[in-house]
N, CA, C and O atoms as a DFTB+ gen file, in Angstrom:
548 C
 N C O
     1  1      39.395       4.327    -110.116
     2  2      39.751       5.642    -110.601
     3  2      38.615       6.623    -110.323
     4  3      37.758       6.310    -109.496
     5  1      38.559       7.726    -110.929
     6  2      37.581       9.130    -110.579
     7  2      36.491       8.575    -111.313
     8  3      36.450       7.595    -112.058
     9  1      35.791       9.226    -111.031
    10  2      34.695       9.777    -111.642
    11  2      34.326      11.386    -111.945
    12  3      34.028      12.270    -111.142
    13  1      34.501      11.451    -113.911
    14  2      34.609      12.911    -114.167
    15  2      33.375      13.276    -115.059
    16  3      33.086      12.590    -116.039
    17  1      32.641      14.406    -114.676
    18  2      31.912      14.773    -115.037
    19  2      32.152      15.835    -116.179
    20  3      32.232      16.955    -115.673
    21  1      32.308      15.861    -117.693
    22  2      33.007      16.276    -118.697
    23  2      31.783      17.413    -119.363
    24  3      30.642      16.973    -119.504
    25  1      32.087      18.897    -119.764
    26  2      31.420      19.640    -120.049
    27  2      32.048      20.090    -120.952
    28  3      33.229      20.351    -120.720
    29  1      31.453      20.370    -122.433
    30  2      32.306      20.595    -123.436
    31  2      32.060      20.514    -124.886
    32  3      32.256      19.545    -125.620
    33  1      31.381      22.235    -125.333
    34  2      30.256      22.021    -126.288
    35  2      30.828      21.354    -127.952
    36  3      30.171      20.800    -128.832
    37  1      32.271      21.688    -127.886
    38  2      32.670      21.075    -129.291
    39  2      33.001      19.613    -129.132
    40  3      33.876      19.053    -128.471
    41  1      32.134      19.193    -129.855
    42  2      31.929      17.755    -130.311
    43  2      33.587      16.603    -130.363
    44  3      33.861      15.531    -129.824
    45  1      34.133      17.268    -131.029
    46  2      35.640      16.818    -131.083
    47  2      36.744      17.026    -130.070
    48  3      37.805      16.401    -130.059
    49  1      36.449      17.796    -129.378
    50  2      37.725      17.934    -128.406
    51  2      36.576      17.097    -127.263
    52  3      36.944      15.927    -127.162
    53  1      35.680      17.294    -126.648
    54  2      35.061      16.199    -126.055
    55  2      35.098      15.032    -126.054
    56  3      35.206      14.344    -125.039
    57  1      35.019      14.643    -127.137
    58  2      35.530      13.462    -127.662
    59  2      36.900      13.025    -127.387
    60  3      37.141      12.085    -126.631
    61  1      37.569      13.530    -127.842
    62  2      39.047      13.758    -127.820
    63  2      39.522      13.494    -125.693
    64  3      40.273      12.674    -125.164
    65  1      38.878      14.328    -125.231
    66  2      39.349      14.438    -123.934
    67  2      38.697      12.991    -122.752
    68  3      39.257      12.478    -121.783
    69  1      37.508      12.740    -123.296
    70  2      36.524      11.993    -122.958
    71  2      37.625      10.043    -122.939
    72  3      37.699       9.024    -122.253
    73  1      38.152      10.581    -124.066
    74  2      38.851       9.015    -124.939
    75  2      40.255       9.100    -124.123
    76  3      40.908       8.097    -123.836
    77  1      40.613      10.363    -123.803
    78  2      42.085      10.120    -123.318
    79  2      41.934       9.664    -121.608
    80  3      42.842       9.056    -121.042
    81  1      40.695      10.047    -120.934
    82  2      40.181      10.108    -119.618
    83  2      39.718       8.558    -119.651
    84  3      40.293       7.813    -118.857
    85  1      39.218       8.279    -120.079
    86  2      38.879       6.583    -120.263
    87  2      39.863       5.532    -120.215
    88  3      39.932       4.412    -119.708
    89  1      40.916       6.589    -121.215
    90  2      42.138       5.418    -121.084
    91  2      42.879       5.454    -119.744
    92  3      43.526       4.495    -119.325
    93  1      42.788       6.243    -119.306
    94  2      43.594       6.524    -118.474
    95  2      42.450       5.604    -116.421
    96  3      42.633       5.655    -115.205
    97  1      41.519       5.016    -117.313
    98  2      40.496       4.100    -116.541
    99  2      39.505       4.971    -115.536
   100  3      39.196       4.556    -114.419
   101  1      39.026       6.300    -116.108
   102  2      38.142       7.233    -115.649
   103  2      36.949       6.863    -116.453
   104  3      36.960       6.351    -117.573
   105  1      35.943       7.182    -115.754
   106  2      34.878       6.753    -116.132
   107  2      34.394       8.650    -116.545
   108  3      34.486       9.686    -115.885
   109  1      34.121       8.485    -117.290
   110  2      33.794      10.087    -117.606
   111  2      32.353      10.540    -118.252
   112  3      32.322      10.209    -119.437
   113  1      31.248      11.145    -117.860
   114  2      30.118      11.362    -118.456
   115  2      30.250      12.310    -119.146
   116  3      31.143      13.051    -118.736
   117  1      29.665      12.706    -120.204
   118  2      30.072      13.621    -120.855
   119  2      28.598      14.756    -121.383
   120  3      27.457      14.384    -121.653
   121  1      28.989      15.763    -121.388
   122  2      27.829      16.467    -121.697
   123  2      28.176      17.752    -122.320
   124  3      29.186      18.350    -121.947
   125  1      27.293      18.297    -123.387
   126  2      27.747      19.014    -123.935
   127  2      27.845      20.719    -123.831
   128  3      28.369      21.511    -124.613
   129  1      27.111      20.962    -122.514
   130  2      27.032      22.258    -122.534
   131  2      26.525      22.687    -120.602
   132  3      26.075      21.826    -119.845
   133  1      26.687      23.716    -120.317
   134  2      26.585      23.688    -118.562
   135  2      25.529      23.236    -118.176
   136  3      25.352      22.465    -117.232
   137  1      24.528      23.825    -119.098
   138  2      23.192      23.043    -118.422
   139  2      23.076      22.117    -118.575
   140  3      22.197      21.865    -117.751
   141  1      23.437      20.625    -119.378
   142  2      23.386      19.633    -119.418
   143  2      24.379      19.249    -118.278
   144  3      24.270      18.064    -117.961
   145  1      25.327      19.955    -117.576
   146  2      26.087      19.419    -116.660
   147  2      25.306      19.583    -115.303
   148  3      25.015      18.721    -114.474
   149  1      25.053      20.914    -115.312
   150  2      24.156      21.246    -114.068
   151  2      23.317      19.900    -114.003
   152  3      23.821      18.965    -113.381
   153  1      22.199      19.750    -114.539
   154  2      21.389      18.811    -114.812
   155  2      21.761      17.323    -114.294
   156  3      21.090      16.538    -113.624
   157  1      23.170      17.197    -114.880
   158  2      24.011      15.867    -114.754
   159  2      24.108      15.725    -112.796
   160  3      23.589      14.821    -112.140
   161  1      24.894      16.864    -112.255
   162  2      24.999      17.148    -111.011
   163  2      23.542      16.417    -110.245
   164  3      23.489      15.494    -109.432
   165  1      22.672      17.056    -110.728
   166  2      21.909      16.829    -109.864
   167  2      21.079      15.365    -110.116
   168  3      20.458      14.642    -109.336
   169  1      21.283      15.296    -111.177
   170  2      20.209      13.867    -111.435
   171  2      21.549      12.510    -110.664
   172  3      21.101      11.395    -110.398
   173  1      22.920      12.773    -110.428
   174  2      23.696      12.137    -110.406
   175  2      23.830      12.253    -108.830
   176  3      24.710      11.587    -108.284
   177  1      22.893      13.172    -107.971
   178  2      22.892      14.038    -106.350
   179  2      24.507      14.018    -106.491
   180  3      25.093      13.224    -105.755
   181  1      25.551      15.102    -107.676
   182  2      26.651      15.067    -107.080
   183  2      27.751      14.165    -106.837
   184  3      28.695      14.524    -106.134
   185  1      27.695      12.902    -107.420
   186  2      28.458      11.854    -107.345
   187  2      29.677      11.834    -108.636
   188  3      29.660      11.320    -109.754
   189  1      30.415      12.411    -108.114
   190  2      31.590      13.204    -109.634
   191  2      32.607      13.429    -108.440
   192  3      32.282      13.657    -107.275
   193  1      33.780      13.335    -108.892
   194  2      34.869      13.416    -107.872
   195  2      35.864      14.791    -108.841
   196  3      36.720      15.484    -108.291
   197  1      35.515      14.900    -110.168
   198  2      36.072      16.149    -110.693
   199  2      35.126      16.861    -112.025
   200  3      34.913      16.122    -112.987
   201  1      34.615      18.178    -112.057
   202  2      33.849      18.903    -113.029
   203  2      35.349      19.367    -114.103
   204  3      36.306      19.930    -113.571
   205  1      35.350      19.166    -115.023
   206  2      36.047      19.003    -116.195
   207  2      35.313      20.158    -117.253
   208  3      34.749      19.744    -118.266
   209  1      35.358      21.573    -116.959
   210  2      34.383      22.198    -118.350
   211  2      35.562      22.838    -118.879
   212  3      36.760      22.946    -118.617
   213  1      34.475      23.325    -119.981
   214  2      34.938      24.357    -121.166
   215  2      34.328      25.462    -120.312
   216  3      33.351      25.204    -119.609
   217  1      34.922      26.819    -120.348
   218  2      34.065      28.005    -120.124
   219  2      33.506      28.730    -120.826
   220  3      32.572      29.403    -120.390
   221  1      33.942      28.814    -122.219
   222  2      32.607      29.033    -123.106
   223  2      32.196      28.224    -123.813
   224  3      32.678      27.548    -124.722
   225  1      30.610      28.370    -123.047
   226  2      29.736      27.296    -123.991
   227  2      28.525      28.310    -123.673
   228  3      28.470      29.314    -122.963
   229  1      27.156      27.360    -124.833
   230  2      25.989      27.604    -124.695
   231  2      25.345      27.128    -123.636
   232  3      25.618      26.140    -122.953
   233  1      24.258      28.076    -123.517
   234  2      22.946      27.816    -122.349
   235  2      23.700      28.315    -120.786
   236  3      23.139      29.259    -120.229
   237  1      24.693      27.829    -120.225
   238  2      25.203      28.163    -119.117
   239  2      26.908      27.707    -119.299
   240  3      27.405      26.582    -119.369
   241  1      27.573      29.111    -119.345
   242  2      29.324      29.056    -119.767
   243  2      29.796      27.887    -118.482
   244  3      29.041      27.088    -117.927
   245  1      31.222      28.079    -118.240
   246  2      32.223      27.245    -117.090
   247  2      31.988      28.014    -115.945
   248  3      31.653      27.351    -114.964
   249  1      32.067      29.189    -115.797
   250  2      32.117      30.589    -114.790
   251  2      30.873      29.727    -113.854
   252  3      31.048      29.094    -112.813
   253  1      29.638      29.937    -114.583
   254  2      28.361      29.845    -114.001
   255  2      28.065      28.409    -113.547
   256  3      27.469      28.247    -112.483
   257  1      28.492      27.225    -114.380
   258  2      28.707      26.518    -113.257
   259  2      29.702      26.245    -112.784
   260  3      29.449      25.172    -112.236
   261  1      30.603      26.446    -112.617
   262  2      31.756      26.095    -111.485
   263  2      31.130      26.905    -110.308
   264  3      30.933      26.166    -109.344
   265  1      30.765      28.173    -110.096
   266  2      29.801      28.567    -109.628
   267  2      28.591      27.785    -108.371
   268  3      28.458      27.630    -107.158
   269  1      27.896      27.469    -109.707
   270  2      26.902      26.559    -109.212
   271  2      27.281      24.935    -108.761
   272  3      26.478      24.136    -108.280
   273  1      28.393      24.743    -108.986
   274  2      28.565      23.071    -108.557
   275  2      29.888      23.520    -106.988
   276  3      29.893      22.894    -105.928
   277  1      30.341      24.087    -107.146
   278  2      30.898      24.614    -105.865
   279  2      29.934      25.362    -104.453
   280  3      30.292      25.269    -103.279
   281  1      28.830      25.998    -104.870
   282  2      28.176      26.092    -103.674
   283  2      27.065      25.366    -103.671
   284  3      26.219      25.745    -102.861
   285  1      26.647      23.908    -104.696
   286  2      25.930      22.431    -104.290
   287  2      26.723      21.576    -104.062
   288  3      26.254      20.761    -103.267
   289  1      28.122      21.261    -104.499
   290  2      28.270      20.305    -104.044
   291  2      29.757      20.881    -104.310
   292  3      30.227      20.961    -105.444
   293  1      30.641      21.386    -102.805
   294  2      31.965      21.500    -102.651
   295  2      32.980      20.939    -103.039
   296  3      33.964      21.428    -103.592
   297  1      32.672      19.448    -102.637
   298  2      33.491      18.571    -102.365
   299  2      33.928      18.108    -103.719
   300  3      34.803      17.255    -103.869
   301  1      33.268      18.718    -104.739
   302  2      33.601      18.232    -106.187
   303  2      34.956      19.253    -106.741
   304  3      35.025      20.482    -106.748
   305  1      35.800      18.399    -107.113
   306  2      37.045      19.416    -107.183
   307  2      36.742      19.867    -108.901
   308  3      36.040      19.177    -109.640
   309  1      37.428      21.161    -109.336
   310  2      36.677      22.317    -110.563
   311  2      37.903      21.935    -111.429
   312  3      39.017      22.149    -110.950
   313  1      37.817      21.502    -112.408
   314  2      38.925      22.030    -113.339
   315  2      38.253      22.591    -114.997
   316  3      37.391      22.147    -115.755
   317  1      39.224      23.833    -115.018
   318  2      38.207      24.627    -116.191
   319  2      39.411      24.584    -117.076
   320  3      40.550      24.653    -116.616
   321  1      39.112      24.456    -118.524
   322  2      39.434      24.425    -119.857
   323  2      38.813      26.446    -120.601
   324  3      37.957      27.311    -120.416
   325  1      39.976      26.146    -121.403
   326  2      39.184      27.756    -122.639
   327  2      40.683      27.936    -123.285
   328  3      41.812      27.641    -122.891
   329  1      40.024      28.716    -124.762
   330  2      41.220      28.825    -125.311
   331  2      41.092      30.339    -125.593
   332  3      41.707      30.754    -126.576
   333  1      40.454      31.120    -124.942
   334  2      40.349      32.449    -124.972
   335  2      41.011      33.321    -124.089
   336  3      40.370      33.380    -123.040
   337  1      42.010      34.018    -124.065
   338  2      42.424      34.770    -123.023
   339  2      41.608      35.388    -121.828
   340  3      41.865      35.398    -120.625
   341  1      40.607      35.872    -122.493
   342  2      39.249      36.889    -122.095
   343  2      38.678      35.798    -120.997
   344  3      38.723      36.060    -119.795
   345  1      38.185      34.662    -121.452
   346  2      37.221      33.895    -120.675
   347  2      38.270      33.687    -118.877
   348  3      37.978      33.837    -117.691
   349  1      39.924      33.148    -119.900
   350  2      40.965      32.650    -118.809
   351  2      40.986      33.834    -117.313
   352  3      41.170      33.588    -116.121
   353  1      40.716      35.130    -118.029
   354  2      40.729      36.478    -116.772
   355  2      39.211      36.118    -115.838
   356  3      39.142      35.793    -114.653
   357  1      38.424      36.247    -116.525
   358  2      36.834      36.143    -116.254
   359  2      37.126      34.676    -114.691
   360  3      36.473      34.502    -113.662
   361  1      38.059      34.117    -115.101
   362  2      38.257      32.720    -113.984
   363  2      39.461      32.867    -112.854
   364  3      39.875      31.946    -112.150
   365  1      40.105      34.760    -112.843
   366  2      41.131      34.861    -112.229
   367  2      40.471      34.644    -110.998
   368  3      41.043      33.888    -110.213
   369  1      38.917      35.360    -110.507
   370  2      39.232      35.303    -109.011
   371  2      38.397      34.428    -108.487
   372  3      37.615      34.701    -107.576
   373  1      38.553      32.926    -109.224
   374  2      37.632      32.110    -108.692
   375  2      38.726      30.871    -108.260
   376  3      38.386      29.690    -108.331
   377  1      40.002      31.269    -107.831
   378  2      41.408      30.450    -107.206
   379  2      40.796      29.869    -106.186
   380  3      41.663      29.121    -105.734
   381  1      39.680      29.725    -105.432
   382  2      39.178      29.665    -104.244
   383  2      38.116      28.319    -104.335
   384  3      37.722      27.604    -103.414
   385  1      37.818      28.253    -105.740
   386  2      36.940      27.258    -106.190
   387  2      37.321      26.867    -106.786
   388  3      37.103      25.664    -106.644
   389  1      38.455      27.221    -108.345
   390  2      38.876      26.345    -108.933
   391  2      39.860      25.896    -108.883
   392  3      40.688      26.779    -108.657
   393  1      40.445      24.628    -108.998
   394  2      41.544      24.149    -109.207
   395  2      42.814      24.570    -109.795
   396  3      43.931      24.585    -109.280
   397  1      42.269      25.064    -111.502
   398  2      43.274      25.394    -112.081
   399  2      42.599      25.446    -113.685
   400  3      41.879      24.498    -113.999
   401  1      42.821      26.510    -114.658
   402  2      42.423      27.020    -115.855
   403  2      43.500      26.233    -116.612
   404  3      44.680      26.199    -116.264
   405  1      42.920      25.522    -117.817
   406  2      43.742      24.473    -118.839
   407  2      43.637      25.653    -119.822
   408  3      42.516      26.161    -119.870
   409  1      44.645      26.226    -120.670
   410  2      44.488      26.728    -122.103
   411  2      45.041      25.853    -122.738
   412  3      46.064      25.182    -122.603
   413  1      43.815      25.976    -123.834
   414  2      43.600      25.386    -125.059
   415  2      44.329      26.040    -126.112
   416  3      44.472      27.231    -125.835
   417  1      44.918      25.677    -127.366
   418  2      44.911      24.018    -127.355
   419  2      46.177      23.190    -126.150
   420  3      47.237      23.663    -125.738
   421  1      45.545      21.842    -125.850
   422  2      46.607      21.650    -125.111
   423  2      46.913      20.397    -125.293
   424  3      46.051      19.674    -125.791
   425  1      48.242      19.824    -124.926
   426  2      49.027      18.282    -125.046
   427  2      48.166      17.993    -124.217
   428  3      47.549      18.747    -123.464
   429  1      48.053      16.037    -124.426
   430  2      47.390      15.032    -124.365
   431  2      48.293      15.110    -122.821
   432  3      47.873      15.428    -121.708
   433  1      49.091      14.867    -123.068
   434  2      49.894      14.687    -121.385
   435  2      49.343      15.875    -120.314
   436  3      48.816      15.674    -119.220
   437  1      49.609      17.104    -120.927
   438  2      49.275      18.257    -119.874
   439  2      48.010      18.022    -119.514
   440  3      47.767      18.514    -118.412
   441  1      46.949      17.367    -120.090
   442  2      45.258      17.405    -119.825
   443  2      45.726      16.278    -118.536
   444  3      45.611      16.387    -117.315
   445  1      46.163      15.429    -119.192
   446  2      46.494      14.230    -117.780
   447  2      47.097      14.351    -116.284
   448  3      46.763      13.763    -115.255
   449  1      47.976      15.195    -116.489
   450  2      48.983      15.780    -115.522
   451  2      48.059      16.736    -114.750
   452  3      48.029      16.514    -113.540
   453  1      47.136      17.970    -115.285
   454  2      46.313      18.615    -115.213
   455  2      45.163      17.657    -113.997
   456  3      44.878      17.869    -112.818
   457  1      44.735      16.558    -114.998
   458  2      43.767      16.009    -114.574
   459  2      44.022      15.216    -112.572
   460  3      43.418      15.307    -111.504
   461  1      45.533      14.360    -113.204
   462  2      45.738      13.858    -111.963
   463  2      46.385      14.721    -110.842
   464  3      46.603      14.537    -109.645
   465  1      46.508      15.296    -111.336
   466  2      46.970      16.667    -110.014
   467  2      45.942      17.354    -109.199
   468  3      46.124      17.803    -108.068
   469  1      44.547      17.402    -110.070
   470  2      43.415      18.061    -109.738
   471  2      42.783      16.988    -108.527
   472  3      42.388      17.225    -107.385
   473  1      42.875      15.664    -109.341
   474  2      42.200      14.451    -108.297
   475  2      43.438      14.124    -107.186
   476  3      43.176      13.232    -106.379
   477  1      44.361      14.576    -107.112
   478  2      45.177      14.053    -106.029
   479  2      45.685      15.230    -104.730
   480  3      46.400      15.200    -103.728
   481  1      44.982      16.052    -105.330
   482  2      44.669      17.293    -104.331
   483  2      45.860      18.427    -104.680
   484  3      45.725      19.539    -104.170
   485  1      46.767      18.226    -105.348
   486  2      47.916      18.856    -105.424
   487  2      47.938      20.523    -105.953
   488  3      47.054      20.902    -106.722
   489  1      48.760      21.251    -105.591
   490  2      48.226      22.748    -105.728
   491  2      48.503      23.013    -107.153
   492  3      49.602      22.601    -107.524
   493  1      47.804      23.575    -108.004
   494  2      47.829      24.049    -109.165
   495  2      49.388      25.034    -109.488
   496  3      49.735      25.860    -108.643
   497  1      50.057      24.868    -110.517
   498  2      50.791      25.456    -110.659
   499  2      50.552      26.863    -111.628
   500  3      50.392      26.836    -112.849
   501  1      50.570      28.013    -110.827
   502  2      49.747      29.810    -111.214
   503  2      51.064      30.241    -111.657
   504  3      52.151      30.439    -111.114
   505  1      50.437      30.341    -113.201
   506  2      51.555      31.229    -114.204
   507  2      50.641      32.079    -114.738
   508  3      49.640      31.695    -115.344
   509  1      51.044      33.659    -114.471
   510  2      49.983      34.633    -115.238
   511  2      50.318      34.170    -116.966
   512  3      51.039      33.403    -117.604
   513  1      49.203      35.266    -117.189
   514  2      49.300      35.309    -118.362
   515  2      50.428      36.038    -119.037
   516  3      50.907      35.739    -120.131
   517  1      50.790      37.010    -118.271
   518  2      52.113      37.890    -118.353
   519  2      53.146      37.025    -118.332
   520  3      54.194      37.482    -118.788
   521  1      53.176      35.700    -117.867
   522  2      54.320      35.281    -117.697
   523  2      54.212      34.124    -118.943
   524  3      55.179      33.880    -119.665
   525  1      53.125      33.566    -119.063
   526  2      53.288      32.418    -119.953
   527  2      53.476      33.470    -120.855
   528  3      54.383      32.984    -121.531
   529  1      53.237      34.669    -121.383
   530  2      53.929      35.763    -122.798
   531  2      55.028      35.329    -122.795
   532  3      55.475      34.574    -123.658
   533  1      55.755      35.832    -121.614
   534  2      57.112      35.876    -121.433
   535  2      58.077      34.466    -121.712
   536  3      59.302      34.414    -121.819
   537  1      57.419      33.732    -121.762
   538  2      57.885      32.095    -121.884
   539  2      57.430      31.998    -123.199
   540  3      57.905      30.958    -123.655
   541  1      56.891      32.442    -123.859
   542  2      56.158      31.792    -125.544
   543  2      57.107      32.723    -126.519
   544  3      57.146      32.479    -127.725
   545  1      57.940      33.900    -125.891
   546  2      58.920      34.331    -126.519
   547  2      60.327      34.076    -126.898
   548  3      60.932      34.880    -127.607
């Protein structure tokens, strides 16, 4: 299976995501905040087959490294998490690097589906935000 490199400053949903990625026979490192991921990247030279963050966190948000792990190491495919609308825009024009924006909170299945779609190269499915409104009505 992958190897996922997990960024993700609340203790419990880390946890939470870390346990469902395991089961699912991913080996997942986990760290709690960008710079501990950055850090991870490099002490690891890059050996992660998917970056798994939150975009807001302390020390360095998702933005900054998805950022930074896309122009060190490409080949690592991005998938970003947030349960903030604000942060979700802040990640509109990074379609080019990332995979695909998870809002939070989210089903145990969608993180999976999410997850194995990201590792199997498959194109992200782009619903604005205008439209997921339009569907939550």
């Amino acid at each position: 299976m992958a190897r996922i490199l997990l960024a993700e400053d609340d203790q419990s949903v880390r946890a939470f995501v870390a346990q469902a990625l395991a089961m699912d026979g991913h080996e997942v490192v986990e760290t709690e905040d960008g710079g501990l991921a950055a850090e991870a990247l490099i002490e690891q030279e890059g050996r992660f087959d998917l970056l798994l963050s939150d975009i807001k966190m302390p020390v360095m948000d998702g933005i900054a490294l998805a950022l930074t792990t896309a122009d060190q190491y490409p080949e690592i495919t991005i998938l970003l998490m947030t349960g903030f609308a604000d942060q979700r825009e802040r990640a509109h024009g990074l379609e080019a690097l990332v995979h695909d924006v998870i809002p939070k909170p989210f089903e145990l299945a969608v993180l999976r589906d999410k997850v194995a779609e990201a590792l199997d190269g498959r194109p992200a499915e782009v619903v604005s935000l205008a439209d997921r409104a339009a569907n939550d009505e």
